[in-house]
PDB file of C-alpha atoms in Angstrom:
ATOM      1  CA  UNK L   5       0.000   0.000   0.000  1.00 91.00           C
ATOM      2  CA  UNK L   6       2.696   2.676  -1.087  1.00 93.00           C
ATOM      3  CA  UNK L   7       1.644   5.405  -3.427  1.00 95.00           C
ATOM      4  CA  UNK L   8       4.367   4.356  -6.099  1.00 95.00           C
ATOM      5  CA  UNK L   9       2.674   0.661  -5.942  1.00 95.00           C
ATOM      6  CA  UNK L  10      -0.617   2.720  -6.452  1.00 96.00           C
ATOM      7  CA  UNK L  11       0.800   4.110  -9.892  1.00 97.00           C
ATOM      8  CA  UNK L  12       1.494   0.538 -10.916  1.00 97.00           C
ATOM      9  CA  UNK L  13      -1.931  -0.351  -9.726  1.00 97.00           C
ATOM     10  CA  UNK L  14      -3.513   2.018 -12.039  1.00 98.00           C
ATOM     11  CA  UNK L  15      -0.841   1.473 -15.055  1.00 98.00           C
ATOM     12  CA  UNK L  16      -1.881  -2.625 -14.491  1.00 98.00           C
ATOM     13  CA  UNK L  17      -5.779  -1.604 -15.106  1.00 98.00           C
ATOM     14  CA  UNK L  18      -4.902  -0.168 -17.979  1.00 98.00           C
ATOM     15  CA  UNK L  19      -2.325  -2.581 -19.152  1.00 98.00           C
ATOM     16  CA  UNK L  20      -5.621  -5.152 -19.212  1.00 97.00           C
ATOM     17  CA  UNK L  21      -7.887  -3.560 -20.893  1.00 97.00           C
ATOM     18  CA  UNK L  22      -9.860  -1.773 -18.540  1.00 98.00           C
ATOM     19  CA  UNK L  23     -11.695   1.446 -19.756  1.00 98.00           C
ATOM     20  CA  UNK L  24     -12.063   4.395 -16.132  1.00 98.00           C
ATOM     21  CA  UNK L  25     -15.509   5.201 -16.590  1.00 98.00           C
ATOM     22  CA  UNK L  26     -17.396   7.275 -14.035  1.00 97.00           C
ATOM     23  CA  UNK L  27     -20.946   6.330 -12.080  1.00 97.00           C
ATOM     24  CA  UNK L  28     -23.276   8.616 -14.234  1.00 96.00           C
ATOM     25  CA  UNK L  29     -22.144   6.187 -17.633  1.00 96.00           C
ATOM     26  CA  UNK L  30     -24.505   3.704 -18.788  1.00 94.00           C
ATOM     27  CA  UNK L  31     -23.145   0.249 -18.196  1.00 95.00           C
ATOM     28  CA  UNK L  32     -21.898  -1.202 -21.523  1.00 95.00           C
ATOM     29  CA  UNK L  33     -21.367  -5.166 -21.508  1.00 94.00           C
ATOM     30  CA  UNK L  34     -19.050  -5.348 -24.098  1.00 94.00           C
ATOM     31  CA  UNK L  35     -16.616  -3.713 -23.081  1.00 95.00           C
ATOM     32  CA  UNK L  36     -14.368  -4.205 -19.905  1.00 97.00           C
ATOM     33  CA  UNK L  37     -14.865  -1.171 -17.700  1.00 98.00           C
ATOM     34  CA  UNK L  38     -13.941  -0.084 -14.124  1.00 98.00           C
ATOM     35  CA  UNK L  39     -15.255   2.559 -11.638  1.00 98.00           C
ATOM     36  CA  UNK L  40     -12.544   3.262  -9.787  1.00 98.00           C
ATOM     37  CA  UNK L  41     -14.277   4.998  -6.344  1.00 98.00           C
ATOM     38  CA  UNK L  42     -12.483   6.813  -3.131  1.00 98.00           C
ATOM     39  CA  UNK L  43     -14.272   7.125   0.235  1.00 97.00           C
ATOM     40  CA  UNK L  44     -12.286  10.186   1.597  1.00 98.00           C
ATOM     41  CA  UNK L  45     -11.997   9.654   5.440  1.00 95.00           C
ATOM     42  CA  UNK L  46      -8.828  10.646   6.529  1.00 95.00           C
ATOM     43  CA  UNK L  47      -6.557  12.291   4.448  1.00 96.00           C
ATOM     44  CA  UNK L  48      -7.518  15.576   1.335  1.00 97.00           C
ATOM     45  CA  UNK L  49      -3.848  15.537   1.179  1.00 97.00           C
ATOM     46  CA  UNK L  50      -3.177  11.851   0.256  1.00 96.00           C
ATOM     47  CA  UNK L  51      -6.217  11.937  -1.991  1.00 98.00           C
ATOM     48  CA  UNK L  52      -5.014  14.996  -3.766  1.00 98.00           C
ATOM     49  CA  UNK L  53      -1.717  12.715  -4.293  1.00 97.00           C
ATOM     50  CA  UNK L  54      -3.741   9.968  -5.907  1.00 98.00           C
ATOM     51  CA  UNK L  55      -5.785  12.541  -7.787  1.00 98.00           C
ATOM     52  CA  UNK L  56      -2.639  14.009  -9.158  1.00 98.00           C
ATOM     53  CA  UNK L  57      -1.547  10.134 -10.131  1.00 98.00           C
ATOM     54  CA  UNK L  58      -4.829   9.655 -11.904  1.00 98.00           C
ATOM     55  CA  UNK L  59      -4.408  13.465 -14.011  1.00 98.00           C
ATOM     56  CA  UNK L  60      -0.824  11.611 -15.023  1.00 98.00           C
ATOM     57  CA  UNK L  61      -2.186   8.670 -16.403  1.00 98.00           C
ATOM     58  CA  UNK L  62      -5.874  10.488 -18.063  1.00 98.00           C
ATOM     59  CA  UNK L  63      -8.096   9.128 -16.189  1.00 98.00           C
ATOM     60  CA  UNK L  64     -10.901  10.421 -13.900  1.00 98.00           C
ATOM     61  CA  UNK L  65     -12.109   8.603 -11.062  1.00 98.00           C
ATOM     62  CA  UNK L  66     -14.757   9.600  -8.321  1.00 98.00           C
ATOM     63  CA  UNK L  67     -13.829  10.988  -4.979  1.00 98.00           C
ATOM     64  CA  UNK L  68     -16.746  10.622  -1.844  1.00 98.00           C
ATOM     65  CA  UNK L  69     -16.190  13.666   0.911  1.00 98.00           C
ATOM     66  CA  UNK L  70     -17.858  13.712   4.351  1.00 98.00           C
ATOM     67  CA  UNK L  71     -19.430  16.623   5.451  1.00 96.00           C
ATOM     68  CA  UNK L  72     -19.487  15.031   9.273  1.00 96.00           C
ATOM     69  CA  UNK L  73     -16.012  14.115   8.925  1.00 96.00           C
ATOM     70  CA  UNK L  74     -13.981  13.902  12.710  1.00 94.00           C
ATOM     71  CA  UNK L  75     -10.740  13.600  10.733  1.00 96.00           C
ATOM     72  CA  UNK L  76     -11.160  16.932   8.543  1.00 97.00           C
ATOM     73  CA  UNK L  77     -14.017  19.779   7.860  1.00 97.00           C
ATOM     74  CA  UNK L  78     -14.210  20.458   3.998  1.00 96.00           C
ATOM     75  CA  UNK L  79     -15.691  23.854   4.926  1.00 96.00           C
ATOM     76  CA  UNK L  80     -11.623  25.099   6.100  1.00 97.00           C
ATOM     77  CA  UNK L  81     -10.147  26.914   3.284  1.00 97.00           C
ATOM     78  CA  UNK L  82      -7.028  24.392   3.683  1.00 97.00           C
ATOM     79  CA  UNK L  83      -9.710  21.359   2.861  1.00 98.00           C
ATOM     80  CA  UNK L  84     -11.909  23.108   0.727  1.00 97.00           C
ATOM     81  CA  UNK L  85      -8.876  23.557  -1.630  1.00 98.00           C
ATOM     82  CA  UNK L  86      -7.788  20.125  -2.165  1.00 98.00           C
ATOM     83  CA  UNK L  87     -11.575  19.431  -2.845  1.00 98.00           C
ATOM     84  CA  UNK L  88     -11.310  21.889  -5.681  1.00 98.00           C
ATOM     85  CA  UNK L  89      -7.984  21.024  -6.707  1.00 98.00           C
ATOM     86  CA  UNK L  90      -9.161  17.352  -7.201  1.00 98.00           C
ATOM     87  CA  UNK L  91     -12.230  18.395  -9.120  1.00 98.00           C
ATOM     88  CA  UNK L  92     -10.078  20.902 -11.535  1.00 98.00           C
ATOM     89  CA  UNK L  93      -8.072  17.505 -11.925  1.00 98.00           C
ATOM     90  CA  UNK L  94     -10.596  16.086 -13.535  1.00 98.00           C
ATOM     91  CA  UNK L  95     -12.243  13.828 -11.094  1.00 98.00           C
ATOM     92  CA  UNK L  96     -15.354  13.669 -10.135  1.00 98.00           C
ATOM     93  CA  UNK L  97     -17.138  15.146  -6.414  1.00 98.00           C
ATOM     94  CA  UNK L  98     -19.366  12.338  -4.549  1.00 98.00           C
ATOM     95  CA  UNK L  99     -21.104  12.809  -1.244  1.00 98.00           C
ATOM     96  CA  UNK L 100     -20.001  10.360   1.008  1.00 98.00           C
ATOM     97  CA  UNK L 101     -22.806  10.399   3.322  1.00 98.00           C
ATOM     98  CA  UNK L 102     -22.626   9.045   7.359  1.00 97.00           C
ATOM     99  CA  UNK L 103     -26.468   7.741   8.175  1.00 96.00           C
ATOM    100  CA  UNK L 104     -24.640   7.464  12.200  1.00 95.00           C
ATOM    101  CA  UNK L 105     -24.606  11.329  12.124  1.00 96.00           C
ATOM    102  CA  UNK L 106     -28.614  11.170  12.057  1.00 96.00           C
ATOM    103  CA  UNK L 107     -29.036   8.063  13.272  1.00 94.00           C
ATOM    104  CA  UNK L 108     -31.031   6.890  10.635  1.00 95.00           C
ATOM    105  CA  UNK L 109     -33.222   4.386  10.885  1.00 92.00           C
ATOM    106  CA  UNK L 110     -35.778   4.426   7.762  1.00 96.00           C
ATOM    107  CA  UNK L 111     -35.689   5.050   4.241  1.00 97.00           C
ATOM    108  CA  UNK L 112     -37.906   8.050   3.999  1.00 97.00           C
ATOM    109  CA  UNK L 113     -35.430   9.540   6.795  1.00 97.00           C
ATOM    110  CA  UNK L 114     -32.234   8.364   4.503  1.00 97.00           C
ATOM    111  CA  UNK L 115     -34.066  10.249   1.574  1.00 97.00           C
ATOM    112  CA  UNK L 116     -34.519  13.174   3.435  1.00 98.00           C
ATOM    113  CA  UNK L 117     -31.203  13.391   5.078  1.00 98.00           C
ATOM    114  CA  UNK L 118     -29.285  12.958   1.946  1.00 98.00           C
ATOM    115  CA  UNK L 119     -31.077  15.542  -0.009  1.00 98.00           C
ATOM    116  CA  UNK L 120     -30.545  18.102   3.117  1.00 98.00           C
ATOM    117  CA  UNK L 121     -26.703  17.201   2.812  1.00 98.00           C
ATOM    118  CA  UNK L 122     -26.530  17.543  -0.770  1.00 98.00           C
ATOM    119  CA  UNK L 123     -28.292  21.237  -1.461  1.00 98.00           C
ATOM    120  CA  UNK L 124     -25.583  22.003   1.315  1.00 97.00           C
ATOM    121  CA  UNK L 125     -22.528  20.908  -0.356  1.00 98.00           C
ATOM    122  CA  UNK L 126     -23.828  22.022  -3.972  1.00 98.00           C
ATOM    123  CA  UNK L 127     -24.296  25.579  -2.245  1.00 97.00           C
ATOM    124  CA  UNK L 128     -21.111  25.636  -0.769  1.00 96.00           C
ATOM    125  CA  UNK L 129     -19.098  24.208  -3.377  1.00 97.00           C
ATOM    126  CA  UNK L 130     -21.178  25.811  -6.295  1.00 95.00           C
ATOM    127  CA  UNK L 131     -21.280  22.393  -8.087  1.00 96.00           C
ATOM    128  CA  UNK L 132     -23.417  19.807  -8.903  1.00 97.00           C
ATOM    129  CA  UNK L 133     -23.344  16.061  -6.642  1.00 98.00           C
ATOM    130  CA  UNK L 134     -24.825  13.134  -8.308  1.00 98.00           C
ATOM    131  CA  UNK L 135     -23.668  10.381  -6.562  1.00 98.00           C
ATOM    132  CA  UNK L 136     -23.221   8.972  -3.066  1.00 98.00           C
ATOM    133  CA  UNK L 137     -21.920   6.420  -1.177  1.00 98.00           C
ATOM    134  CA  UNK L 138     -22.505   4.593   2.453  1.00 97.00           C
ATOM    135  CA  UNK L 139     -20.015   6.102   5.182  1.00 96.00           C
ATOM    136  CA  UNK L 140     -19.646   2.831   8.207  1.00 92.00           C
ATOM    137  CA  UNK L 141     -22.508   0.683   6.870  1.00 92.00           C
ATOM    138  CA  UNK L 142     -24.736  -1.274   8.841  1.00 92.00           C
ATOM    139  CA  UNK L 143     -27.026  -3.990   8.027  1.00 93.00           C
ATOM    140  CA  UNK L 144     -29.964  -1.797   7.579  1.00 95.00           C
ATOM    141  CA  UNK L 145     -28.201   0.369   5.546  1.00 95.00           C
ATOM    142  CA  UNK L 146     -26.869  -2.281   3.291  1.00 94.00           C
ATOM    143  CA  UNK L 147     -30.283  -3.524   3.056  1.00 96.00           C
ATOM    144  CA  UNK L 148     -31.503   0.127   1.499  1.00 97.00           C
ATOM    145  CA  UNK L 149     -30.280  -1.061  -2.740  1.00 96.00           C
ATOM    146  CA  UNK L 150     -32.505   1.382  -4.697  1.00 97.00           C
ATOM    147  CA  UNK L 151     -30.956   2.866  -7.091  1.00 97.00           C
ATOM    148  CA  UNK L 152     -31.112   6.842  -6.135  1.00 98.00           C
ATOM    149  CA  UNK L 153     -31.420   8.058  -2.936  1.00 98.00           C
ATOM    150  CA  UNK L 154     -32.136  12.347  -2.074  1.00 98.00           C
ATOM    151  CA  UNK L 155     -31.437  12.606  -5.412  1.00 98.00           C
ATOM    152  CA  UNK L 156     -28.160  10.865  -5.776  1.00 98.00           C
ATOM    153  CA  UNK L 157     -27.051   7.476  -7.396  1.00 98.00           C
ATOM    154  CA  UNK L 158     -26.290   4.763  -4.933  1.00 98.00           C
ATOM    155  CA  UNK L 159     -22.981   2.930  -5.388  1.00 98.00           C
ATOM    156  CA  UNK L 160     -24.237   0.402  -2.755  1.00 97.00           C
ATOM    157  CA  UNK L 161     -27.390  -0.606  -5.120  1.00 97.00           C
ATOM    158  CA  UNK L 162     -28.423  -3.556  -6.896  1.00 97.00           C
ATOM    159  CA  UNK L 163     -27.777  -2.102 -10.358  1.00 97.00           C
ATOM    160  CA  UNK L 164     -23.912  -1.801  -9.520  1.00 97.00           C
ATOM    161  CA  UNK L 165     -23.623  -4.782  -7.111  1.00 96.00           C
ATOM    162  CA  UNK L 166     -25.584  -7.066 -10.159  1.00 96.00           C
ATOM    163  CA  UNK L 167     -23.319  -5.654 -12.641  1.00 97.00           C
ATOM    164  CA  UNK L 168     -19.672  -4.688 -11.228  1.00 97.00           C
ATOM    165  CA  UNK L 169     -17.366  -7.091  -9.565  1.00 96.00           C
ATOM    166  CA  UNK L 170     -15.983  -5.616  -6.468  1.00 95.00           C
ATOM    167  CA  UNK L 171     -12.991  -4.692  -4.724  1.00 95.00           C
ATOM    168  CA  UNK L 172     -11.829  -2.742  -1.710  1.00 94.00           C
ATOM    169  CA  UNK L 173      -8.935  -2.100   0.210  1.00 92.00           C
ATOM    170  CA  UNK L 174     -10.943  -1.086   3.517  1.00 82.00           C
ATOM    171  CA  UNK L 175      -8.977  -1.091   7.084  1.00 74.00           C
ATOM    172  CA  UNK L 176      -5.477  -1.711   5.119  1.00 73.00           C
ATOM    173  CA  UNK L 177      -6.036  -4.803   3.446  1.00 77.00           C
ATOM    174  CA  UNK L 178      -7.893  -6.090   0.314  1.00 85.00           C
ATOM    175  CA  UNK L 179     -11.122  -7.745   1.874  1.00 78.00           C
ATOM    176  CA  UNK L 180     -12.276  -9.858  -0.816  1.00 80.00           C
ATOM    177  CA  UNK L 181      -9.750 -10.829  -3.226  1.00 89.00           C
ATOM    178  CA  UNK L 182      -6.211  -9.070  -3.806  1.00 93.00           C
ATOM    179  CA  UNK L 183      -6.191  -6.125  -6.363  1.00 96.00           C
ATOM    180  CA  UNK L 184      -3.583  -7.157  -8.729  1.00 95.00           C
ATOM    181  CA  UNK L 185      -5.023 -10.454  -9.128  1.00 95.00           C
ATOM    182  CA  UNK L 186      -8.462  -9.473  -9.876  1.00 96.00           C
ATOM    183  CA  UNK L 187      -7.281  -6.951 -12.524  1.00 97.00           C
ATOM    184  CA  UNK L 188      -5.206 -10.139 -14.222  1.00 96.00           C
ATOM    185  CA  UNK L 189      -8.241 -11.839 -14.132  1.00 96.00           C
ATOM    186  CA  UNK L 190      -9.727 -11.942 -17.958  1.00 95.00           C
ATOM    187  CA  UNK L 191     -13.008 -13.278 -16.568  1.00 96.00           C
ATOM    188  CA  UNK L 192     -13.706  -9.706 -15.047  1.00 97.00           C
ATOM    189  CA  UNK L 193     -14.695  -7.487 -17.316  1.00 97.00           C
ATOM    190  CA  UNK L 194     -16.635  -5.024 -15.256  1.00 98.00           C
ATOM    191  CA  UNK L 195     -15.532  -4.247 -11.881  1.00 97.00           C
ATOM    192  CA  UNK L 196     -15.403  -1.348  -8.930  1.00 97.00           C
ATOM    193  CA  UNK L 197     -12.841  -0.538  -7.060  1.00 97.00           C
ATOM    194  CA  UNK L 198     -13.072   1.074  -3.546  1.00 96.00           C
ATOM    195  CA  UNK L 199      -9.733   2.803  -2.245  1.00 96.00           C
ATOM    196  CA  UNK L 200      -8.999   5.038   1.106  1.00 95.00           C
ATOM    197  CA  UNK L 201      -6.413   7.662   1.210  1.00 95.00           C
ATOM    198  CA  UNK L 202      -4.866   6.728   4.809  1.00 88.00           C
ATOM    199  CA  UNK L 203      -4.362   3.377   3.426  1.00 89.00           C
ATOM    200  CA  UNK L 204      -1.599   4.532   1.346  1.00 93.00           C
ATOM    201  CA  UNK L 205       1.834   5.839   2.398  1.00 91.00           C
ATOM    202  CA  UNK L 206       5.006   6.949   0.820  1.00 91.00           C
ATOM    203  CA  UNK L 207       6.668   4.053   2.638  1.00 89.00           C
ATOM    204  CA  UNK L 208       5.372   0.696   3.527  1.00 87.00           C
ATOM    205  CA  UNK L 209       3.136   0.809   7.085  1.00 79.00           C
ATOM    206  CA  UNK L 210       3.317  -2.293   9.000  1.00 76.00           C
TER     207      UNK L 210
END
């Protein structure tokens, strides 16, 4: 988990075939494509690194921000920044919304809640959100798979899960199967990737 390896990680997608497409693209099954997805909970700064990677190599990916972070506030001018700075990259903004903060426990509240947190960070950041994704999920809120939520796609829903393979890096190790591999894999021809900034160092972290 060192950012050069994360270079090669992105260079290997490429290398096999694998076209970056963003959530908001209709799903096309004959070609191999990957959303490529980062749930920002630590680090801007580290995420700004990989953002900068990305520019390198062409490619856009999506990048989820808080607005309840405990780790960083997007509405400081020092945070703020590297959220602009990643969307003049290229890349695109994603609400990365925390159903804890609210305690949510229905889907009319989750509708509600989102949409409140969205019109917020489109009127701060004077740009448009059209995705989200689930910040600590629970079992209730991996059981809510519609599509759209408040207004914004859900990268947790049945029309990703049914069509993407999937593979994330979450708490520092690759919970399902090992990146590399699955990208060597010619049997995957659609898959999403899920990567967090404080995962990745300059050096390796034991």
């Amino acid at each position: 988990f060192t950012i050069d390896n994360y270079r090669k990680q992105l260079e290997l997608a490429l290398e096999n075939g694998f076209r970056f497409i963003l959530f908001i693209d209709d799903f096309q099954k004959d070609r191999k494509e990957i959303l490529w997805r980062h749930d920002v909970e630590f680090s801007p700064a580290i995420a700004l690194k990989m953002a900068e990677i990305e520019n390198e190599l062409g490619l856009s990916t999506t990048y989820f921000f808080q607005m309840h972070s405990e780790f960083y506030n997007i509405l400081e001018k020092y945070f703020s920044d590297m959220l602009l700075k990643i969307k003049l990259l290229g890349h695109h903004i994603g609400l990365h919304f925390d159903s804890h903060y609210y305690n949510i426990q229905s889907e009319n509240d989750l509708d509600k809640f989102i949409q409140q947190d969205k019109e917020y960070f489109e009127k701060i950041f004077n740009l448009k959100l059209q995705v989200f994704s689930f910040h600590n999920t629970t079992p209730f809120i991996l059981s809510c798979r519609e599509k759209m939520y408040g207004g914004l796609l859900n990268v947790y829903s049945d029309y990703y899960k049914t069509k993407y393979n999937y593979c994330a890096d979450s708490t520092g190790y690759w919970r399902y199967e090992v990146l590399e591999d699955v990208l060597k894999d010619s049997k995957i021809t659609h898959l999403q990737v899920l990567v967090h900034d404080a995962m990745w160092s300059e050096k390796v972290l034991s």
